[in-house]
């Protein structure tokens, strides 16, 4: 559970909670290798993030009535809460023109969207064993053997993610670096966990097994993450 990469710049992580702790939105730029610029923040400096003010051009064309944007799920049938959050991101442009993910925790499902809020694909995922929205303070510095079952939560909220590596030198996407929560390929190192079998079942009742990290099928991770 102890991260090994240097921590990313401190970013405002005040969380916007989805209804009933269902959905966490993860946003990051895939086009910038090992870089991050999103929602008015930049990591181009090593100090605190700075706000960016965008210049606005003078309009010469007649003003048009604004068109309400919604997320395009295609043929997918998300839960009402998952749709609500994705629609809100689309309508508010809260993703800052970047690709983004939403995770419906209750359904244990990951949705990958392009920058225009069009669904790229979706997948079942494995989440933290314990139900809850928050990570225990200081949990990211503890040895994994000392993390109690009820502390194994996947936090809810809005996160600006960043690529990095864990203690096994595995490439991951850090969701909350300080809490050692990342999104990574599903692990099969402990056969007793039966993680691949859990992902394959139709029920979500067995999708809670991790220490808080988001376990993604390897093929989906390699293609969309």
PDB file of N, CA and C in Angstrom, residues 35-109:
ATOM      1  N   UNK A  35       2.110  13.704 -18.080  1.00  0.00           N
ATOM      2  CA  UNK A  35       1.783  15.087 -17.744  1.00  0.00           C
ATOM      3  C   UNK A  35       0.333  15.227 -17.368  1.00  0.00           C
ATOM      4  N   UNK A  36      -0.046  16.432 -16.914  1.00  0.00           N
ATOM      5  CA  UNK A  36      -1.420  16.624 -16.477  1.00  0.00           C
ATOM      6  C   UNK A  36      -1.770  18.094 -16.520  1.00  0.00           C
ATOM      7  N   UNK A  37      -2.851  18.419 -17.241  1.00  0.00           N
ATOM      8  CA  UNK A  37      -3.430  19.750 -17.200  1.00  0.00           C
ATOM      9  C   UNK A  37      -4.927  19.577 -17.246  1.00  0.00           C
ATOM     10  N   UNK A  38      -5.638  20.084 -16.261  1.00  0.00           N
ATOM     11  CA  UNK A  38      -7.062  19.789 -16.222  1.00  0.00           C
ATOM     12  C   UNK A  38      -7.780  20.797 -15.350  1.00  0.00           C
ATOM     13  N   UNK A  39      -8.951  21.208 -15.801  1.00  0.00           N
ATOM     14  CA  UNK A  39      -9.886  22.017 -15.020  1.00  0.00           C
ATOM     15  C   UNK A  39      -9.218  23.204 -14.335  1.00  0.00           C
ATOM     16  N   UNK A  40      -8.362  23.886 -15.069  1.00  0.00           N
ATOM     17  CA  UNK A  40      -7.759  25.085 -14.504  1.00  0.00           C
ATOM     18  C   UNK A  40      -6.502  24.841 -13.708  1.00  0.00           C
ATOM     19  N   UNK A  41      -6.037  23.616 -13.613  1.00  0.00           N
ATOM     20  CA  UNK A  41      -4.830  23.313 -12.873  1.00  0.00           C
ATOM     21  C   UNK A  41      -3.743  22.854 -13.825  1.00  0.00           C
ATOM     22  N   UNK A  42      -2.496  23.061 -13.465  1.00  0.00           N
ATOM     23  CA  UNK A  42      -1.384  22.613 -14.301  1.00  0.00           C
ATOM     24  C   UNK A  42      -0.265  22.120 -13.423  1.00  0.00           C
ATOM     25  N   UNK A  43       0.453  21.088 -13.873  1.00  0.00           N
ATOM     26  CA  UNK A  43       1.605  20.630 -13.134  1.00  0.00           C
ATOM     27  C   UNK A  43       2.903  21.019 -13.831  1.00  0.00           C
ATOM     28  N   UNK A  44       2.845  22.114 -14.587  1.00  0.00           N
ATOM     29  CA  UNK A  44       4.021  22.578 -15.291  1.00  0.00           C
ATOM     30  C   UNK A  44       5.036  23.190 -14.340  1.00  0.00           C
ATOM     31  N   UNK A  45       4.631  23.473 -13.104  1.00  0.00           N
ATOM     32  CA  UNK A  45       5.568  23.947 -12.099  1.00  0.00           C
ATOM     33  C   UNK A  45       5.606  22.946 -10.973  1.00  0.00           C
ATOM     34  N   UNK A  46       6.684  22.974 -10.204  1.00  0.00           N
ATOM     35  CA  UNK A  46       6.841  21.999  -9.126  1.00  0.00           C
ATOM     36  C   UNK A  46       6.203  22.480  -7.846  1.00  0.00           C
ATOM     37  N   UNK A  47       5.688  23.699  -7.834  1.00  0.00           N
ATOM     38  CA  UNK A  47       5.070  24.246  -6.628  1.00  0.00           C
ATOM     39  C   UNK A  47       3.575  24.025  -6.678  1.00  0.00           C
ATOM     40  N   UNK A  48       2.852  24.882  -5.994  1.00  0.00           N
ATOM     41  CA  UNK A  48       1.408  24.711  -5.938  1.00  0.00           C
ATOM     42  C   UNK A  48       0.799  24.935  -7.316  1.00  0.00           C
ATOM     43  N   UNK A  49      -0.328  24.260  -7.610  1.00  0.00           N
ATOM     44  CA  UNK A  49      -0.974  24.447  -8.903  1.00  0.00           C
ATOM     45  C   UNK A  49      -1.473  25.868  -9.055  1.00  0.00           C
ATOM     46  N   UNK A  50      -1.550  26.323 -10.281  1.00  0.00           N
ATOM     47  CA  UNK A  50      -1.996  27.674 -10.525  1.00  0.00           C
ATOM     48  C   UNK A  50      -3.278  27.642 -11.336  1.00  0.00           C
ATOM     49  N   UNK A  51      -4.080  28.702 -11.186  1.00  0.00           N
ATOM     50  CA  UNK A  51      -5.290  28.811 -11.978  1.00  0.00           C
ATOM     51  C   UNK A  51      -4.942  29.393 -13.337  1.00  0.00           C
ATOM     52  N   UNK A  52      -5.663  28.976 -14.356  1.00  0.00           N
ATOM     53  CA  UNK A  52      -5.443  29.453 -15.710  1.00  0.00           C
ATOM     54  C   UNK A  52      -6.671  30.229 -16.152  1.00  0.00           C
ATOM     55  N   UNK A  53      -6.457  31.438 -16.652  1.00  0.00           N
ATOM     56  CA  UNK A  53      -7.558  32.248 -17.154  1.00  0.00           C
ATOM     57  C   UNK A  53      -7.563  32.180 -18.663  1.00  0.00           C
ATOM     58  N   UNK A  54      -8.662  31.791 -19.238  1.00  0.00           N
ATOM     59  CA  UNK A  54      -8.752  31.657 -20.689  1.00  0.00           C
ATOM     60  C   UNK A  54      -9.227  32.959 -21.312  1.00  0.00           C
ATOM     61  N   UNK A  55      -8.650  33.325 -22.453  1.00  0.00           N
ATOM     62  CA  UNK A  55      -9.073  34.515 -23.178  1.00  0.00           C
ATOM     63  C   UNK A  55     -10.364  34.202 -23.925  1.00  0.00           C
ATOM     64  N   UNK A  56     -11.260  35.158 -23.989  1.00  0.00           N
ATOM     65  CA  UNK A  56     -12.544  34.976 -24.657  1.00  0.00           C
ATOM     66  C   UNK A  56     -12.598  35.905 -25.864  1.00  0.00           C
ATOM     67  N   UNK A  57     -12.802  35.353 -27.054  1.00  0.00           N
ATOM     68  CA  UNK A  57     -12.863  36.156 -28.275  1.00  0.00           C
ATOM     69  C   UNK A  57     -14.197  36.886 -28.360  1.00  0.00           C
ATOM     70  N   UNK A  58     -14.195  38.032 -29.010  1.00  0.00           N
ATOM     71  CA  UNK A  58     -15.425  38.801 -29.201  1.00  0.00           C
ATOM     72  C   UNK A  58     -16.289  38.084 -30.224  1.00  0.00           C
ATOM     73  N   UNK A  59     -17.546  37.898 -29.917  1.00  0.00           N
ATOM     74  CA  UNK A  59     -18.441  37.190 -30.820  1.00  0.00           C
ATOM     75  C   UNK A  59     -18.891  38.113 -31.937  1.00  0.00           C
ATOM     76  N   UNK A  60     -18.822  37.627 -33.164  1.00  0.00           N
ATOM     77  CA  UNK A  60     -19.310  38.390 -34.307  1.00  0.00           C
ATOM     78  C   UNK A  60     -20.556  37.760 -34.904  1.00  0.00           C
ATOM     79  N   UNK A  61     -20.770  36.475 -34.638  1.00  0.00           N
ATOM     80  CA  UNK A  61     -21.951  35.793 -35.167  1.00  0.00           C
ATOM     81  C   UNK A  61     -23.130  35.992 -34.216  1.00  0.00           C
ATOM     82  N   UNK A  62     -24.359  35.869 -34.717  1.00  0.00           N
ATOM     83  CA  UNK A  62     -25.529  35.986 -33.835  1.00  0.00           C
ATOM     84  C   UNK A  62     -25.492  34.941 -32.744  1.00  0.00           C
ATOM     85  N   UNK A  63     -25.932  35.325 -31.571  1.00  0.00           N
ATOM     86  CA  UNK A  63     -25.940  34.399 -30.449  1.00  0.00           C
ATOM     87  C   UNK A  63     -27.001  33.322 -30.655  1.00  0.00           C
ATOM     88  N   UNK A  64     -26.619  32.107 -30.359  1.00  0.00           N
ATOM     89  CA  UNK A  64     -27.530  30.976 -30.485  1.00  0.00           C
ATOM     90  C   UNK A  64     -27.934  30.504 -29.099  1.00  0.00           C
ATOM     91  N   UNK A  65     -29.112  29.947 -28.998  1.00  0.00           N
ATOM     92  CA  UNK A  65     -29.552  29.402 -27.718  1.00  0.00           C
ATOM     93  C   UNK A  65     -28.653  28.235 -27.337  1.00  0.00           C
ATOM     94  N   UNK A  66     -28.193  28.183 -26.073  1.00  0.00           N
ATOM     95  CA  UNK A  66     -27.311  27.085 -25.669  1.00  0.00           C
ATOM     96  C   UNK A  66     -28.004  25.733 -25.779  1.00  0.00           C
ATOM     97  N   UNK A  67     -27.245  24.744 -26.213  1.00  0.00           N
ATOM     98  CA  UNK A  67     -27.772  23.390 -26.344  1.00  0.00           C
ATOM     99  C   UNK A  67     -27.316  22.570 -25.141  1.00  0.00           C
ATOM    100  N   UNK A  68     -28.248  21.987 -24.434  1.00  0.00           N
ATOM    101  CA  UNK A  68     -27.909  21.191 -23.261  1.00  0.00           C
ATOM    102  C   UNK A  68     -27.194  19.923 -23.707  1.00  0.00           C
ATOM    103  N   UNK A  69     -25.992  19.707 -23.181  1.00  0.00           N
ATOM    104  CA  UNK A  69     -25.222  18.527 -23.536  1.00  0.00           C
ATOM    105  C   UNK A  69     -25.500  17.412 -22.537  1.00  0.00           C
ATOM    106  N   UNK A  70     -25.557  16.210 -23.043  1.00  0.00           N
ATOM    107  CA  UNK A  70     -25.696  15.044 -22.182  1.00  0.00           C
ATOM    108  C   UNK A  70     -24.659  14.020 -22.618  1.00  0.00           C
ATOM    109  N   UNK A  71     -24.327  13.121 -21.720  1.00  0.00           N
ATOM    110  CA  UNK A  71     -23.384  12.061 -22.054  1.00  0.00           C
ATOM    111  C   UNK A  71     -24.037  11.075 -23.013  1.00  0.00           C
ATOM    112  N   UNK A  72     -23.242  10.572 -23.944  1.00  0.00           N
ATOM    113  CA  UNK A  72     -23.740   9.608 -24.927  1.00  0.00           C
ATOM    114  C   UNK A  72     -23.304   8.213 -24.499  1.00  0.00           C
ATOM    115  N   UNK A  73     -24.225   7.444 -23.953  1.00  0.00           N
ATOM    116  CA  UNK A  73     -23.953   6.083 -23.515  1.00  0.00           C
ATOM    117  C   UNK A  73     -24.175   5.055 -24.617  1.00  0.00           C
ATOM    118  N   UNK A  74     -24.614   5.498 -25.786  1.00  0.00           N
ATOM    119  CA  UNK A  74     -24.893   4.552 -26.866  1.00  0.00           C
ATOM    120  C   UNK A  74     -25.997   3.591 -26.455  1.00  0.00           C
ATOM    121  N   UNK A  75     -25.770   2.309 -26.659  1.00  0.00           N
ATOM    122  CA  UNK A  75     -26.760   1.293 -26.319  1.00  0.00           C
ATOM    123  C   UNK A  75     -26.653   0.848 -24.861  1.00  0.00           C
ATOM    124  N   UNK A  76     -25.675   1.369 -24.142  1.00  0.00           N
ATOM    125  CA  UNK A  76     -25.476   0.966 -22.746  1.00  0.00           C
ATOM    126  C   UNK A  76     -26.602   1.507 -21.868  1.00  0.00           C
ATOM    127  N   UNK A  77     -26.989   0.750 -20.851  1.00  0.00           N
ATOM    128  CA  UNK A  77     -28.057   1.146 -19.934  1.00  0.00           C
ATOM    129  C   UNK A  77     -27.474   1.348 -18.534  1.00  0.00           C
ATOM    130  N   UNK A  78     -26.947   2.521 -18.245  1.00  0.00           N
ATOM    131  CA  UNK A  78     -26.357   2.763 -16.928  1.00  0.00           C
ATOM    132  C   UNK A  78     -27.429   2.967 -15.870  1.00  0.00           C
ATOM    133  N   UNK A  79     -27.017   2.941 -14.626  1.00  0.00           N
ATOM    134  CA  UNK A  79     -27.947   3.252 -13.541  1.00  0.00           C
ATOM    135  C   UNK A  79     -28.307   4.735 -13.613  1.00  0.00           C
ATOM    136  N   UNK A  80     -29.436   5.139 -13.048  1.00  0.00           N
ATOM    137  CA  UNK A  80     -29.801   6.561 -13.065  1.00  0.00           C
ATOM    138  C   UNK A  80     -28.721   7.451 -12.461  1.00  0.00           C
ATOM    139  N   UNK A  81     -28.061   6.987 -11.409  1.00  0.00           N
ATOM    140  CA  UNK A  81     -27.036   7.794 -10.778  1.00  0.00           C
ATOM    141  C   UNK A  81     -25.805   7.942 -11.670  1.00  0.00           C
ATOM    142  N   UNK A  82     -25.419   6.852 -12.330  1.00  0.00           N
ATOM    143  CA  UNK A  82     -24.271   6.918 -13.236  1.00  0.00           C
ATOM    144  C   UNK A  82     -24.567   7.856 -14.400  1.00  0.00           C
ATOM    145  N   UNK A  83     -25.772   7.793 -14.926  1.00  0.00           N
ATOM    146  CA  UNK A  83     -26.151   8.698 -16.013  1.00  0.00           C
ATOM    147  C   UNK A  83     -26.185  10.143 -15.532  1.00  0.00           C
ATOM    148  N   UNK A  84     -26.720  10.357 -14.341  1.00  0.00           N
ATOM    149  CA  UNK A  84     -26.825  11.719 -13.800  1.00  0.00           C
ATOM    150  C   UNK A  84     -25.453  12.368 -13.701  1.00  0.00           C
ATOM    151  N   UNK A  85     -24.474  11.646 -13.173  1.00  0.00           N
ATOM    152  CA  UNK A  85     -23.136  12.212 -13.007  1.00  0.00           C
ATOM    153  C   UNK A  85     -22.483  12.468 -14.364  1.00  0.00           C
ATOM    154  N   UNK A  86     -22.588  11.505 -15.287  1.00  0.00           N
ATOM    155  CA  UNK A  86     -21.989  11.687 -16.613  1.00  0.00           C
ATOM    156  C   UNK A  86     -22.647  12.856 -17.351  1.00  0.00           C
ATOM    157  N   UNK A  87     -23.963  12.990 -17.243  1.00  0.00           N
ATOM    158  CA  UNK A  87     -24.656  14.109 -17.875  1.00  0.00           C
ATOM    159  C   UNK A  87     -24.204  15.436 -17.275  1.00  0.00           C
ATOM    160  N   UNK A  88     -24.010  15.445 -15.970  1.00  0.00           N
ATOM    161  CA  UNK A  88     -23.556  16.666 -15.307  1.00  0.00           C
ATOM    162  C   UNK A  88     -22.157  17.066 -15.783  1.00  0.00           C
ATOM    163  N   UNK A  89     -21.276  16.092 -15.939  1.00  0.00           N
ATOM    164  CA  UNK A  89     -19.931  16.377 -16.449  1.00  0.00           C
ATOM    165  C   UNK A  89     -20.016  16.926 -17.862  1.00  0.00           C
ATOM    166  N   UNK A  90     -20.856  16.310 -18.694  1.00  0.00           N
ATOM    167  CA  UNK A  90     -20.999  16.761 -20.080  1.00  0.00           C
ATOM    168  C   UNK A  90     -21.566  18.171 -20.147  1.00  0.00           C
ATOM    169  N   UNK A  91     -22.621  18.440 -19.385  1.00  0.00           N
ATOM    170  CA  UNK A  91     -23.291  19.736 -19.437  1.00  0.00           C
ATOM    171  C   UNK A  91     -22.422  20.861 -18.889  1.00  0.00           C
ATOM    172  N   UNK A  92     -21.625  20.558 -17.881  1.00  0.00           N
ATOM    173  CA  UNK A  92     -20.802  21.585 -17.239  1.00  0.00           C
ATOM    174  C   UNK A  92     -19.397  21.665 -17.820  1.00  0.00           C
ATOM    175  N   UNK A  93     -19.053  20.708 -18.704  1.00  0.00           N
ATOM    176  CA  UNK A  93     -17.685  20.606 -19.242  1.00  0.00           C
ATOM    177  C   UNK A  93     -16.679  20.493 -18.111  1.00  0.00           C
ATOM    178  N   UNK A  94     -17.070  19.787 -17.071  1.00  0.00           N
ATOM    179  CA  UNK A  94     -16.236  19.676 -15.874  1.00  0.00           C
ATOM    180  C   UNK A  94     -14.980  18.858 -16.121  1.00  0.00           C
ATOM    181  N   UNK A  95     -14.932  18.139 -17.232  1.00  0.00           N
ATOM    182  CA  UNK A  95     -13.741  17.364 -17.569  1.00  0.00           C
ATOM    183  C   UNK A  95     -12.666  18.204 -18.237  1.00  0.00           C
ATOM    184  N   UNK A  96     -12.957  19.483 -18.486  1.00  0.00           N
ATOM    185  CA  UNK A  96     -11.950  20.379 -19.027  1.00  0.00           C
ATOM    186  C   UNK A  96     -11.443  19.973 -20.395  1.00  0.00           C
ATOM    187  N   UNK A  97     -12.305  19.361 -21.217  1.00  0.00           N
ATOM    188  CA  UNK A  97     -11.898  18.958 -22.545  1.00  0.00           C
ATOM    189  C   UNK A  97     -11.025  17.726 -22.573  1.00  0.00           C
ATOM    190  N   UNK A  98     -11.079  16.929 -21.519  1.00  0.00           N
ATOM    191  CA  UNK A  98     -10.245  15.742 -21.417  1.00  0.00           C
ATOM    192  C   UNK A  98     -11.087  14.480 -21.367  1.00  0.00           C
ATOM    193  N   UNK A  99     -10.481  13.356 -21.742  1.00  0.00           N
ATOM    194  CA  UNK A  99     -11.138  12.073 -21.550  1.00  0.00           C
ATOM    195  C   UNK A  99     -11.343  11.854 -20.055  1.00  0.00           C
ATOM    196  N   UNK A 100     -12.379  11.087 -19.697  1.00  0.00           N
ATOM    197  CA  UNK A 100     -12.635  10.861 -18.279  1.00  0.00           C
ATOM    198  C   UNK A 100     -13.290   9.513 -18.056  1.00  0.00           C
ATOM    199  N   UNK A 101     -13.235   9.081 -16.814  1.00  0.00           N
ATOM    200  CA  UNK A 101     -13.869   7.845 -16.386  1.00  0.00           C
ATOM    201  C   UNK A 101     -14.876   8.160 -15.284  1.00  0.00           C
ATOM    202  N   UNK A 102     -15.939   7.386 -15.230  1.00  0.00           N
ATOM    203  CA  UNK A 102     -16.805   7.388 -14.053  1.00  0.00           C
ATOM    204  C   UNK A 102     -16.904   5.954 -13.560  1.00  0.00           C
ATOM    205  N   UNK A 103     -17.040   5.812 -12.252  1.00  0.00           N
ATOM    206  CA  UNK A 103     -17.176   4.489 -11.650  1.00  0.00           C
ATOM    207  C   UNK A 103     -18.449   4.461 -10.820  1.00  0.00           C
ATOM    208  N   UNK A 104     -19.349   3.605 -11.201  1.00  0.00           N
ATOM    209  CA  UNK A 104     -20.571   3.380 -10.432  1.00  0.00           C
ATOM    210  C   UNK A 104     -20.225   2.335  -9.378  1.00  0.00           C
ATOM    211  N   UNK A 105     -20.012   2.777  -8.158  1.00  0.00           N
ATOM    212  CA  UNK A 105     -19.547   1.863  -7.111  1.00  0.00           C
ATOM    213  C   UNK A 105     -20.580   0.799  -6.772  1.00  0.00           C
ATOM    214  N   UNK A 106     -21.839   1.192  -6.734  1.00  0.00           N
ATOM    215  CA  UNK A 106     -22.865   0.210  -6.375  1.00  0.00           C
ATOM    216  C   UNK A 106     -22.961  -0.890  -7.426  1.00  0.00           C
ATOM    217  N   UNK A 107     -22.753  -0.539  -8.683  1.00  0.00           N
ATOM    218  CA  UNK A 107     -22.801  -1.528  -9.759  1.00  0.00           C
ATOM    219  C   UNK A 107     -21.433  -2.089 -10.092  1.00  0.00           C
ATOM    220  N   UNK A 108     -20.400  -1.592  -9.438  1.00  0.00           N
ATOM    221  CA  UNK A 108     -19.017  -2.031  -9.689  1.00  0.00           C
ATOM    222  C   UNK A 108     -18.701  -1.993 -11.180  1.00  0.00           C
ATOM    223  N   UNK A 109     -18.968  -0.835 -11.802  1.00  0.00           N
ATOM    224  CA  UNK A 109     -18.788  -0.717 -13.251  1.00  0.00           C
ATOM    225  C   UNK A 109     -18.053   0.572 -13.597  1.00  0.00           C
TER     226      UNK A 109
END
